[in-house]
CSV table of C-alpha atoms in Angstrom, one decimal:
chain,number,residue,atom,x,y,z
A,1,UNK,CA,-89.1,-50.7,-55.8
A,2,UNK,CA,-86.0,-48.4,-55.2
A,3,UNK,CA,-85.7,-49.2,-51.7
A,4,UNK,CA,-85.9,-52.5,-51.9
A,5,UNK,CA,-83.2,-52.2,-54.6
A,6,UNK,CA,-81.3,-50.7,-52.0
A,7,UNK,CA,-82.3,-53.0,-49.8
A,8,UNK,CA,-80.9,-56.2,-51.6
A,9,UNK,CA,-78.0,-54.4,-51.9
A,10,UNK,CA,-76.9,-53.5,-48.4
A,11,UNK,CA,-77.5,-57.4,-47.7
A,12,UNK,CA,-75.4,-58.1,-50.6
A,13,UNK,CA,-72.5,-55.6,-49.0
A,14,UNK,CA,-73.3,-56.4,-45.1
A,15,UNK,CA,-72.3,-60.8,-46.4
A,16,UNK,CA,-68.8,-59.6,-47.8
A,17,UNK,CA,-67.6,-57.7,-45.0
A,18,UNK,CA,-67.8,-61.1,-42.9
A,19,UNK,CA,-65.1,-62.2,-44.7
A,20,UNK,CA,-63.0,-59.6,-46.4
A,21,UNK,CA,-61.2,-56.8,-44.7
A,22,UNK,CA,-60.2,-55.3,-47.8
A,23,UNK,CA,-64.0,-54.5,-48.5
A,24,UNK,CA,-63.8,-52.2,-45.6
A,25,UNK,CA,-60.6,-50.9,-46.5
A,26,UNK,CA,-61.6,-50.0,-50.0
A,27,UNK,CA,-64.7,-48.2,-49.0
A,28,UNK,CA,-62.8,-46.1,-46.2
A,29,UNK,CA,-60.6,-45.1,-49.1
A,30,UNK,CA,-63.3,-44.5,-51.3
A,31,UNK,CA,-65.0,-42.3,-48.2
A,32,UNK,CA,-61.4,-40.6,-47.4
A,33,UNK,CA,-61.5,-39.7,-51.1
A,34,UNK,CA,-64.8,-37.7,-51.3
A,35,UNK,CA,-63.4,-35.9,-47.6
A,36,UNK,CA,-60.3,-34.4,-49.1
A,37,UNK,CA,-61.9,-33.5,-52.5
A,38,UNK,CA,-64.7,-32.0,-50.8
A,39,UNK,CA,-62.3,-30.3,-47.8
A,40,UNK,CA,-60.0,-29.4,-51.1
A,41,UNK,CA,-62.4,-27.9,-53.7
A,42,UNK,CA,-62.4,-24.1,-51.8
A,43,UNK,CA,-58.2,-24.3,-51.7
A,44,UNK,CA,-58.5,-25.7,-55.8
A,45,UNK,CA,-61.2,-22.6,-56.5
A,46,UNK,CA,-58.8,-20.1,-54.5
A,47,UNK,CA,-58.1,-17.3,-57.2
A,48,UNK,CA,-62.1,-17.3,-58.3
A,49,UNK,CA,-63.5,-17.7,-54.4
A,50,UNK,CA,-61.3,-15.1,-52.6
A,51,UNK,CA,-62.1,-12.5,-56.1
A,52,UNK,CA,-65.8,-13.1,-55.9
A,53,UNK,CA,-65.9,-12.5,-51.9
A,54,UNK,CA,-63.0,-9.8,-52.3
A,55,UNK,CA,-61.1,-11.8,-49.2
A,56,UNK,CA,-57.5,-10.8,-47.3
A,57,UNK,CA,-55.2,-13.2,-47.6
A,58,UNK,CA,-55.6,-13.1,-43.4
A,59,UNK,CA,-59.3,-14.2,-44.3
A,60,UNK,CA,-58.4,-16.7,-46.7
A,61,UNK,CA,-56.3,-18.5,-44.0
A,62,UNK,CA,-59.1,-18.2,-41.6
A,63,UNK,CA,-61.3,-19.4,-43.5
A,64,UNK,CA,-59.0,-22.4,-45.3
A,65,UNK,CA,-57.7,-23.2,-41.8
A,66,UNK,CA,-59.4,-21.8,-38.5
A,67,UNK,CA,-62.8,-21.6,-39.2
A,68,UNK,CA,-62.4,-25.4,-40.4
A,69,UNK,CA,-60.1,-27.0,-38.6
A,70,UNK,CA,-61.4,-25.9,-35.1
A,71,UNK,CA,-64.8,-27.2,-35.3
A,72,UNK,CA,-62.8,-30.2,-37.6
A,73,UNK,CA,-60.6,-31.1,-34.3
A,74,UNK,CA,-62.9,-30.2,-31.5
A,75,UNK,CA,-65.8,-32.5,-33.3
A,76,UNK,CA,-63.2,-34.9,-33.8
A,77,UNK,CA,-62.7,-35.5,-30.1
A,78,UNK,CA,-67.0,-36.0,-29.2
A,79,UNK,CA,-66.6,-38.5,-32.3
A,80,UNK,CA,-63.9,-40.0,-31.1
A,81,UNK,CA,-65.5,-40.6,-27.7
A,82,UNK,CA,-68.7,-42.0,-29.6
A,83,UNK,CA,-67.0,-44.3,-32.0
A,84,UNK,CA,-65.7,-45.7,-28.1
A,85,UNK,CA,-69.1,-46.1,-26.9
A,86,UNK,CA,-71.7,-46.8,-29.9
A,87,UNK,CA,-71.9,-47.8,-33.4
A,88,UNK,CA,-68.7,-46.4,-35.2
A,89,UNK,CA,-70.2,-46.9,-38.6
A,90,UNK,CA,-73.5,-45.0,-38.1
A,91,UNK,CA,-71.6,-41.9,-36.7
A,92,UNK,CA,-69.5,-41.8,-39.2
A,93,UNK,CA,-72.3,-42.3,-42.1
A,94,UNK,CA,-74.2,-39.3,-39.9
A,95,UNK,CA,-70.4,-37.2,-40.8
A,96,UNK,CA,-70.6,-38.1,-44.2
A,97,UNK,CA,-74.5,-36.7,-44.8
A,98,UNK,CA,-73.4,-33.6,-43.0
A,99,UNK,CA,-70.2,-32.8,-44.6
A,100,UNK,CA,-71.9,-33.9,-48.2
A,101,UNK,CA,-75.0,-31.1,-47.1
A,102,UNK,CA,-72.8,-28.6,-46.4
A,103,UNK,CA,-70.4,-28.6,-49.7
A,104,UNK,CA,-73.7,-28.5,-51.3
A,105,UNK,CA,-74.3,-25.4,-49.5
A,106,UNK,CA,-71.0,-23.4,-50.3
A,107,UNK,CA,-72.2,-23.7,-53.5
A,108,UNK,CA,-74.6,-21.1,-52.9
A,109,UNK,CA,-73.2,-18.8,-50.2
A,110,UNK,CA,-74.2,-15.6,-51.1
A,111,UNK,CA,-71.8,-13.6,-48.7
A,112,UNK,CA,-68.6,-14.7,-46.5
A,113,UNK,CA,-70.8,-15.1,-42.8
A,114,UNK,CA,-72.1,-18.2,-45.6
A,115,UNK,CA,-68.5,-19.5,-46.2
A,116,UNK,CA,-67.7,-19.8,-42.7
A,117,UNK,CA,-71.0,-21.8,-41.6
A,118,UNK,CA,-70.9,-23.4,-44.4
A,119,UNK,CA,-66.6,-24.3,-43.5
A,120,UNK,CA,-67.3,-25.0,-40.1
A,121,UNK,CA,-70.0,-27.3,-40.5
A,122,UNK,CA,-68.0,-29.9,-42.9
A,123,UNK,CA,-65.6,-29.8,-40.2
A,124,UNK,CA,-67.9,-31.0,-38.1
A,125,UNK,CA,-69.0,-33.8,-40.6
A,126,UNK,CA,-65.8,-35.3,-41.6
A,127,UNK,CA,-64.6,-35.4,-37.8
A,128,UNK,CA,-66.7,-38.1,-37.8
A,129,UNK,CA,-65.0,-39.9,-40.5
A,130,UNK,CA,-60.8,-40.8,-39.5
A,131,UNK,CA,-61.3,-41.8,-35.9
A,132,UNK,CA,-64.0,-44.4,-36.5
A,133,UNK,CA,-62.4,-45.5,-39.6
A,134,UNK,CA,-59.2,-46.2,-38.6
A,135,UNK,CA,-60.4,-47.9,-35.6
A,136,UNK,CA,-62.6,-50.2,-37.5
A,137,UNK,CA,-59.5,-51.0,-39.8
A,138,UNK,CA,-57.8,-51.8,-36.5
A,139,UNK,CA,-60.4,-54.3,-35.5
A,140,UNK,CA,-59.9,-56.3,-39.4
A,141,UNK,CA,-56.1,-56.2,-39.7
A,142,UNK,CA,-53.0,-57.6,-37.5
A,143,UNK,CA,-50.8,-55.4,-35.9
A,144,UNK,CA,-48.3,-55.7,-38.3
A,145,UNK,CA,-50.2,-55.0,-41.4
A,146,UNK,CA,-51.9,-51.8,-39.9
A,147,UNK,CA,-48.9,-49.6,-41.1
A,148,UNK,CA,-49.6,-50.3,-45.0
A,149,UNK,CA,-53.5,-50.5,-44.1
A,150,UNK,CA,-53.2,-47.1,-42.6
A,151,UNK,CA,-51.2,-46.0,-45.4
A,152,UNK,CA,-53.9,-47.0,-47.9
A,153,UNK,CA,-56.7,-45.4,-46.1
A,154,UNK,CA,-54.5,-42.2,-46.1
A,155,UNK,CA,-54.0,-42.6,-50.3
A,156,UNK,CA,-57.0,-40.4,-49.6
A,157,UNK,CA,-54.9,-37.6,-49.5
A,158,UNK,CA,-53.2,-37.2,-52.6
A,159,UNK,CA,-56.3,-38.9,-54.5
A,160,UNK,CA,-58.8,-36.8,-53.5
A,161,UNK,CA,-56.9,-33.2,-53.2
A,162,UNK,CA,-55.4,-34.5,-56.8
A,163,UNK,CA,-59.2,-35.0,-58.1
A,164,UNK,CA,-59.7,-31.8,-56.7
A,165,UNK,CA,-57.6,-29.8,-58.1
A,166,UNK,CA,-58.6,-31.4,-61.4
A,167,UNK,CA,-62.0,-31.3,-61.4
A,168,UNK,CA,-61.6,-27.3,-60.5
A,169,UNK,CA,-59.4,-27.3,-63.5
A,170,UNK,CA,-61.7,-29.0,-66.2
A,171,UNK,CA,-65.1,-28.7,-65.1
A,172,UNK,CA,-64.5,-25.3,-63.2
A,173,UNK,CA,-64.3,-23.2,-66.5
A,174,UNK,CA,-67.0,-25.5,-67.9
A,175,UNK,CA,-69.8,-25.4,-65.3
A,176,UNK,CA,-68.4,-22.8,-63.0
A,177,UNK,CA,-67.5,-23.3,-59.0
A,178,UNK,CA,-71.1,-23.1,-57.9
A,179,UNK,CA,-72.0,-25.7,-60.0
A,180,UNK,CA,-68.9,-28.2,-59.0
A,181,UNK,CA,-69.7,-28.4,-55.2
A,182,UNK,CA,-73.1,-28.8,-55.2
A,183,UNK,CA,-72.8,-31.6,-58.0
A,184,UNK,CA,-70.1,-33.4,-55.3
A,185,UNK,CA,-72.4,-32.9,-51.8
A,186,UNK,CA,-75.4,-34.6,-53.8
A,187,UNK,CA,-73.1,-37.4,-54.4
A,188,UNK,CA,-71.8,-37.6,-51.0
A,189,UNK,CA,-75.3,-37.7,-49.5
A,190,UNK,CA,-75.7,-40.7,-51.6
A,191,UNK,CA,-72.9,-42.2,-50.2
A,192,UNK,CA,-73.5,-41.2,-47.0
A,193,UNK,CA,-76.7,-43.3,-46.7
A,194,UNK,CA,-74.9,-46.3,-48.1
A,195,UNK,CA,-72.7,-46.1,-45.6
A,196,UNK,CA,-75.4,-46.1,-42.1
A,197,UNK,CA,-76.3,-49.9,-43.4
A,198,UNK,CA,-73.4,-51.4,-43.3
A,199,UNK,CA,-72.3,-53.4,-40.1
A,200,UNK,CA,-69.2,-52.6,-37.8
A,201,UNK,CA,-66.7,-55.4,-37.6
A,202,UNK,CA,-66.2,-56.5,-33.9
A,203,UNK,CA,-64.1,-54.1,-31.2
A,204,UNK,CA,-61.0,-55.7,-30.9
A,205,UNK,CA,-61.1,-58.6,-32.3
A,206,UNK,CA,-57.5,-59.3,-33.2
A,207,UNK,CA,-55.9,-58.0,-30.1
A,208,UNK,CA,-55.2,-59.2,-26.6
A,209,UNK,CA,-58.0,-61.2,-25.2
A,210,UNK,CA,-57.5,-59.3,-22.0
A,211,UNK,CA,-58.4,-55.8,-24.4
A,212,UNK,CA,-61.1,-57.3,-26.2
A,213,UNK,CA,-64.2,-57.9,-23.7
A,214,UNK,CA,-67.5,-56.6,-24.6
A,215,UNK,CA,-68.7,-54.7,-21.7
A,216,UNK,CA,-68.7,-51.4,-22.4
A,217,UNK,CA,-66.6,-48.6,-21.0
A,218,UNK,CA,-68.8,-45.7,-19.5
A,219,UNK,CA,-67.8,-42.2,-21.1
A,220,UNK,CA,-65.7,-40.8,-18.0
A,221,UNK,CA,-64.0,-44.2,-18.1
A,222,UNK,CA,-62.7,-43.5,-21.9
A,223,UNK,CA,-61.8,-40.5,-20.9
A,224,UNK,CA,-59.9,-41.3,-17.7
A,225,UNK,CA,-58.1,-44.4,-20.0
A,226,UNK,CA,-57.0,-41.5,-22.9
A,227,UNK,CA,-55.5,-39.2,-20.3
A,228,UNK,CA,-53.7,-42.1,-18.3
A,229,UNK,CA,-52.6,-43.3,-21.6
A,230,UNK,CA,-51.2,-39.8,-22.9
A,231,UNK,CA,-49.2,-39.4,-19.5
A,232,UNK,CA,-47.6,-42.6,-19.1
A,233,UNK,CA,-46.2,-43.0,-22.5
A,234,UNK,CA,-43.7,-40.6,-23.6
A,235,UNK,CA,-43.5,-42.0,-27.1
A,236,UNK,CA,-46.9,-41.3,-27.9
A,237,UNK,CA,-46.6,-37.8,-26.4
A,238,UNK,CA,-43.6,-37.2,-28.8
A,239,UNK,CA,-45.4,-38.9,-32.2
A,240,UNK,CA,-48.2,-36.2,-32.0
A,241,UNK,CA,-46.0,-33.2,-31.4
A,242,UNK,CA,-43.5,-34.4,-34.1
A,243,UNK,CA,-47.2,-35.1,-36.4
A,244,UNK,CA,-47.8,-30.9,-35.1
A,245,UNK,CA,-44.5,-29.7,-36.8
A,246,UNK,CA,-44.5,-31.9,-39.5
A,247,UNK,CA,-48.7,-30.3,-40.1
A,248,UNK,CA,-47.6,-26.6,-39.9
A,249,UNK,CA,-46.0,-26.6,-44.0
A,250,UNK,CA,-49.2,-28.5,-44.4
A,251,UNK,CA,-51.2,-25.7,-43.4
A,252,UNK,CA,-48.8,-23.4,-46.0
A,253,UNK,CA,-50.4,-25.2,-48.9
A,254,UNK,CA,-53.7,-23.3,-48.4
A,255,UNK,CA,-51.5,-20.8,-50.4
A,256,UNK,CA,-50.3,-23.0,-52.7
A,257,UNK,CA,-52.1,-22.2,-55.6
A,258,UNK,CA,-52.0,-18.5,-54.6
A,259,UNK,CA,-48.1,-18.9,-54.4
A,260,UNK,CA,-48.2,-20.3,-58.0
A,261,UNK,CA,-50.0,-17.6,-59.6
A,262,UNK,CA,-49.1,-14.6,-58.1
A,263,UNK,CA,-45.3,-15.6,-58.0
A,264,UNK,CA,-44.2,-18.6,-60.6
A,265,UNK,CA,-46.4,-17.5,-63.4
A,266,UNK,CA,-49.4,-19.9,-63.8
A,267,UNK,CA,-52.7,-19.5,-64.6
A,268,UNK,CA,-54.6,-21.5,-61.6
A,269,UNK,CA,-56.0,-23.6,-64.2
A,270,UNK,CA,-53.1,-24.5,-64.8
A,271,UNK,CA,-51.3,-24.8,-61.5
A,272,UNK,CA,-54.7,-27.4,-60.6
A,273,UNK,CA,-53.6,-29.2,-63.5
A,274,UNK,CA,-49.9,-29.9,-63.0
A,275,UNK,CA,-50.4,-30.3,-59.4
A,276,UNK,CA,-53.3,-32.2,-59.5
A,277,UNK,CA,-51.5,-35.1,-61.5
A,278,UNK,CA,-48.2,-34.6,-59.8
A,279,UNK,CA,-50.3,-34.7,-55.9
A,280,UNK,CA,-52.2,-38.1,-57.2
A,281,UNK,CA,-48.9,-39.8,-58.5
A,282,UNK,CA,-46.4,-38.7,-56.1
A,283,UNK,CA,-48.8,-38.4,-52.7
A,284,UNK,CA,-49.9,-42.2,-53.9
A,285,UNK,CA,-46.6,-43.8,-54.2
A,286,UNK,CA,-45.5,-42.0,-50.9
A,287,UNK,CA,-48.4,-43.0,-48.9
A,288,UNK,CA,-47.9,-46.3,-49.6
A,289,UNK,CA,-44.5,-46.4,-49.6
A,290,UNK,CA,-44.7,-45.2,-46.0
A,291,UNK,CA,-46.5,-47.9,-44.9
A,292,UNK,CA,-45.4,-50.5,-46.3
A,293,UNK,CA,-41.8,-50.1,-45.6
A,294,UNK,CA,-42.2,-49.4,-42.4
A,295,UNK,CA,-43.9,-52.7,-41.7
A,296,UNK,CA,-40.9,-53.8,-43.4
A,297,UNK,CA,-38.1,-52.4,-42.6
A,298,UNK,CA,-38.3,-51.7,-39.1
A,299,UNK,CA,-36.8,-54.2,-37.4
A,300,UNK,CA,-33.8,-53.3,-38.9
A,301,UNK,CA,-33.3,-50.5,-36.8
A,302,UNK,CA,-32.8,-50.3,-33.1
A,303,UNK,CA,-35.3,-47.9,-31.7
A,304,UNK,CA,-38.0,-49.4,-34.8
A,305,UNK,CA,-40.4,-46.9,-37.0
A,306,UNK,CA,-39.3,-44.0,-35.1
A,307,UNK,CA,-35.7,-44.4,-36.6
A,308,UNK,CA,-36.8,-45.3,-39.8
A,309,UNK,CA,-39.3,-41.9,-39.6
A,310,UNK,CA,-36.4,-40.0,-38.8
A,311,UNK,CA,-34.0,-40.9,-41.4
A,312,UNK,CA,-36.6,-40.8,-43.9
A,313,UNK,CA,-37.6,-36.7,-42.9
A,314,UNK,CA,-33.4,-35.9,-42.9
A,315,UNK,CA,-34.0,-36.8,-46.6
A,316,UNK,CA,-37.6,-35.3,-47.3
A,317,UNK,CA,-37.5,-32.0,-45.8
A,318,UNK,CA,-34.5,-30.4,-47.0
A,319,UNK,CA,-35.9,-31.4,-50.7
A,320,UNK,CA,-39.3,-29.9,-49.7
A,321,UNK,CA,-38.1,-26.7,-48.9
A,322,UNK,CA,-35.7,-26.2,-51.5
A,323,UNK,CA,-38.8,-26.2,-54.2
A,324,UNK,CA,-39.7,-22.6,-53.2
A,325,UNK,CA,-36.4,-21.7,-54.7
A,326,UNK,CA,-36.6,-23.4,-58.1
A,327,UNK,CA,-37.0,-21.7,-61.1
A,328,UNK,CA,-40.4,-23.6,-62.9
A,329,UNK,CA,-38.9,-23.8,-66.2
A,330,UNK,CA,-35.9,-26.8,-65.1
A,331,UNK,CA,-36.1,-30.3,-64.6
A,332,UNK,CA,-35.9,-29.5,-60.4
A,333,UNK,CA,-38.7,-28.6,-60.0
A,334,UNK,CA,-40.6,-31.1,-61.0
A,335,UNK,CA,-38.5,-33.3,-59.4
A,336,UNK,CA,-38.7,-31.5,-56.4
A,337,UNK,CA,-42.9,-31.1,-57.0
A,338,UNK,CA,-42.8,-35.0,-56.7
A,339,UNK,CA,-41.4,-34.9,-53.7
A,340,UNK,CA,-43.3,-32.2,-52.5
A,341,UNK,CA,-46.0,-34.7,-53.4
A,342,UNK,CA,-44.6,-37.9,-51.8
A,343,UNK,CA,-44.2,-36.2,-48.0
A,344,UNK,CA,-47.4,-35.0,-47.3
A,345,UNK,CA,-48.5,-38.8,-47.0
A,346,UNK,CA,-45.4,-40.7,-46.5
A,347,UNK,CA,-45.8,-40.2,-42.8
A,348,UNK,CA,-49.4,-41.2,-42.6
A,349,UNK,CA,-48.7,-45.4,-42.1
A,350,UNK,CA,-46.0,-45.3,-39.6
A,351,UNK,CA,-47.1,-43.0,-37.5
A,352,UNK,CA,-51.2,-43.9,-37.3
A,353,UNK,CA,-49.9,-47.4,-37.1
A,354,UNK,CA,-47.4,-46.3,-34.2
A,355,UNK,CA,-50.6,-44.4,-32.3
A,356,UNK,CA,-52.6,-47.6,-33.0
A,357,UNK,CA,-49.9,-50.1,-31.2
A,358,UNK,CA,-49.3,-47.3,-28.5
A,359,UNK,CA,-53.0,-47.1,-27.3
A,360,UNK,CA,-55.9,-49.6,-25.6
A,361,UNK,CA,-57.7,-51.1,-27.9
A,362,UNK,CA,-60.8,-49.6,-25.8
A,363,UNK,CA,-59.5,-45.9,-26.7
A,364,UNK,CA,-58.6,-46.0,-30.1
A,365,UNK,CA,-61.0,-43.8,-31.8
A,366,UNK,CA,-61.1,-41.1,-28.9
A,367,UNK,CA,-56.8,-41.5,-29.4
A,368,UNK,CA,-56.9,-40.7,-32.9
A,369,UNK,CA,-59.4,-37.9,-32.0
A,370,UNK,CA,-57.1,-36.6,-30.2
A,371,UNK,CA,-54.5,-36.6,-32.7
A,372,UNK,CA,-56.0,-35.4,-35.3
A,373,UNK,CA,-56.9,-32.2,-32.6
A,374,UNK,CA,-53.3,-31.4,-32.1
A,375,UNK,CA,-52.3,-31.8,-35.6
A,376,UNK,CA,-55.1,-29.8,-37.1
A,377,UNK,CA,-55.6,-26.5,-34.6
A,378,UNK,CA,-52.3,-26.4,-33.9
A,379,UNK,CA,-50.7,-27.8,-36.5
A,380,UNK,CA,-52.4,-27.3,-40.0
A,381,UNK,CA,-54.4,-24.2,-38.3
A,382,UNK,CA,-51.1,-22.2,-36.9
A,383,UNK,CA,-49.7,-23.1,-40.7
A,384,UNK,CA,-52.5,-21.4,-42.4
A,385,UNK,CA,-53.2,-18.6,-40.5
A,386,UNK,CA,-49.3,-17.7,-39.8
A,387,UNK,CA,-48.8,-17.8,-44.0
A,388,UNK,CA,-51.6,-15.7,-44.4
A,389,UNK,CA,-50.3,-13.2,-41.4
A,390,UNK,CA,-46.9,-13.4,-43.0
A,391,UNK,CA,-47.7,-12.6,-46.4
A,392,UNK,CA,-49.8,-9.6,-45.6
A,393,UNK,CA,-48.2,-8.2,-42.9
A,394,UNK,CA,-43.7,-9.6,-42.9
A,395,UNK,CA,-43.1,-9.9,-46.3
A,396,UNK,CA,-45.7,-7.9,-47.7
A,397,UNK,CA,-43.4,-5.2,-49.2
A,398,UNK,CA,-40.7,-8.0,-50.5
A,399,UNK,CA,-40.3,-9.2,-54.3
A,400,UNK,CA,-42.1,-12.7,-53.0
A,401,UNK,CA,-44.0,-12.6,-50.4
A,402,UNK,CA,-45.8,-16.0,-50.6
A,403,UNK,CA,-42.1,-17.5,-51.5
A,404,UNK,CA,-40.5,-16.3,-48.2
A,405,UNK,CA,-43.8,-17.1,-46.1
A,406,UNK,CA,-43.9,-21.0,-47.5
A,407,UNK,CA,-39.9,-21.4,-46.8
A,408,UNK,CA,-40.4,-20.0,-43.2
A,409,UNK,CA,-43.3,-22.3,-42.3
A,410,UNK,CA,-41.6,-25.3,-44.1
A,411,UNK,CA,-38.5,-24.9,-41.8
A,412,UNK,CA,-40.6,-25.6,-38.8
A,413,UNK,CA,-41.0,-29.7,-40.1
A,414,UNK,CA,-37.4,-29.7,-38.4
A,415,UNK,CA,-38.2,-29.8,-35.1
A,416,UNK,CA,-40.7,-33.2,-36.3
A,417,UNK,CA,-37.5,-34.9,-36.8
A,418,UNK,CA,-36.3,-34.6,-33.0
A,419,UNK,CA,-39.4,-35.1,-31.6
A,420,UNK,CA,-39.2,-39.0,-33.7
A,421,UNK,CA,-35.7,-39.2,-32.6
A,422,UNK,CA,-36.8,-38.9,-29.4
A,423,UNK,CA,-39.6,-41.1,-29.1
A,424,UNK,CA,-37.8,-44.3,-30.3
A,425,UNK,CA,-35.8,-44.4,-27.4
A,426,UNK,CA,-39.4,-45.6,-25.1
A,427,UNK,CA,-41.3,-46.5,-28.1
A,428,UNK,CA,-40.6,-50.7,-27.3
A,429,UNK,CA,-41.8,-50.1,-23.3
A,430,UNK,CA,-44.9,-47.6,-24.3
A,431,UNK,CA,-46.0,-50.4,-26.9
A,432,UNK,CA,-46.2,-53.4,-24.4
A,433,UNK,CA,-47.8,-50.8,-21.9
A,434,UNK,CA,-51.3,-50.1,-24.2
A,435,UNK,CA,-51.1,-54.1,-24.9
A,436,UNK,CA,-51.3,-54.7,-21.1
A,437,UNK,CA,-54.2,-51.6,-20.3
């Protein structure tokens, strides 16, 4: 009786996505959601996880960023690859199971050798998860909507490490951490096998009709397509180191909760809290706001959304480094804490719609794949581990530490705003390049 339930159900989902895009784009959100609380919950839990397993600070960052995003990045690329060649929405329903198992497993690691499989493995997962998706939104919305469709698949972000931190601030104390992440991976299972019935749109289907054939690319042919692709357009080059720099202070917030405690005077409860609603409000509007003004707005400029990127980082960075030095008690910092809040995601439309318009159509998932490898080993990875080597080892006899490690990294979203400066100059030619591959 329950599977046929479930049954009637699936029918009842696979008849609306025939007809509405925004179905898809909801239930990517809704999947991006679950990823970042459940990628989030070990960060939210930091003072209690890293006190029970008696952890470095060099550890933490290991296990926060290496351990993770390694396997995260280098899975991301085989998915990628797959999503090319089979059934994007099956893979990424498989990523979804595994990711769900395994947060259901941190939640009874006994020792740290547990943490890291346990870390490792949900990297694995949720690789599966951005490069299919974002393809599959590619295949249901125009080119120029895929900026604010981008940017709503991305309010992922700030919803789900906001519900994080939450839920680690109100049910944590309640229930304990154990408790919290093996409550979330039984829930993500559930989802998970939602998510193997439903039906991929078709590959291409709004693009070029020369892009948009069905036969099927062999593997060493995707491949050959992504490296051609990579080496003949210079903007596309530039977008992913400029998405590397801009990752690195991303990385730093592994320690952000640490940073808070130890240095600002919170409890972590209530760090989660404050940042928690500030992350959901601020990352939201920012995510959003990225994407759709850059569909908007940039015509107006000559070299496009890479101008419009790089005006908009002149503005955000400065702001985002000056919160390390702001004393929690004024109005500052919470106005700088919103904008904290608002660049983590404001990036997220322009530029996955930029990689979108830059690449084949036949390449897109392997592209992103790709992306996402450069922006989380070397990017989010080098972040984490380099705060964590800072803060024991630079500034580990200063008055703060975490403060002087977090303004260091946060400096190096800088070199971001060259690398966008850059890249509009070719952006126009690299564009009408991936239309004609």
């Amino acid at each position: 009786m329950i599977f046929k339930d479930m049954k009637m159900i699936m029918i009842g989902l696979n008849s609306m996505r025939a007809y509405s895009p925004h179905f898809y784009l909801a239930f990517f959100l809704l999947l991006n959601i679950f990823n970042f609380i459940d990628r989030n919950l070990l960060i939210a839990f930091a003072p209690e996880i890293k006190s029970d397993f008696n952890l470095t600070n060099v550890q933490w960052g290991l296990l926060t960023g290496v351990y993770f995003l390694f396997f995260y990045s280098v899975f991301g690329i085989f998915m990628g690859v797959l999503g090319d060649k089979f059934n994007r929405m099956k893979i990424a329903a498989a990523g979804v199971f595994l990711w769900s198992l395994m947060t259901a497993f941190t939640g009874v690691a006994k020792n740290f050798a547990h943490l890291i499989v346990a870390r490792a493995l949900i990297g694995v997962g949720e690789s599966a998860l951005t490069p299919n998706s974002i393809s599959m939104l590619s295949d249901v919305y125009n080119q120029n909507r895929r900026g604010t469709a981008s940017a709503i698949y991305y309010l992922g972000i700030p919803l789900g490490v906001g519900l994080a931190m939450l839920i680690a601030s109100y049910f944590g104390p309640m229930f304990g951490w154990r408790t919290v992440f093996i409550s979330l991976g039984l829930i993500g299972v559930a989802l998970a096998i939602i998510t193997y019935f439903l039906i991929e749109p078709i590959r291409g289907q709004l693009d070029n009709s020369s892009q948009n054939d069905e036969k099927s690319m062999s593997i060493r042919e995707i491949i050959s397509l992504t490296k051609s692709t990579l080496y003949n357009s210079k903007s596309l080059t530039l977008i992913i180191v400029g998405s590397i720099f801009l990752h690195i202070p991303l990385g730093a917030g592994n320690f952000e909760v640490l940073w808070a405690v130890n240095e600002r005077g919170f409890t972590a409860s209530e760090y989660n809290s404050l940042f928690g609603i500030f992350f959901i409000i601020g990352g939201s509007i920012g995510a959003v706001l990225g994407g759709v003004l850059s569909d908007k707005l940039n015509h107006l400029f000559k070299n496009g959304v890479m101008s419009f990127l790089t005006i908009s980082y002149l503005v955000l960075v400065p702001l985002t480094i000056s919160y390390r030095f702001v004393d929690p008690n004024t109005f500052i910092f919470y106005f700088t804490l919103f904008f904290i809040s608002l660049n983590v995601t404001f990036f997220y439309g322009p530029v996955f719609g930029s990689v979108q318009a830059l690449t084949p159509v036949k390449v897109r998932s392997t592209m992103v794949a790709i992306f996402i490898l450069g922006v989380n080993i070397v990017g989010m990875g080098v972040g984490s581990f380099f705060t964590g080597y800072l803060v024991d080892h630079v500034f580990n006899n200063s008055s703060a530490p975490y403060t002087f490690s977090l303004i260091t990294v946060g400096a190096t979203g800088i070199i971001s705003i060259i690398c966008f400066y850059i890249a509009g100059f070719s952006y126009k030619k690299d564009s009408e390049l991936a239309v004609s591959n």
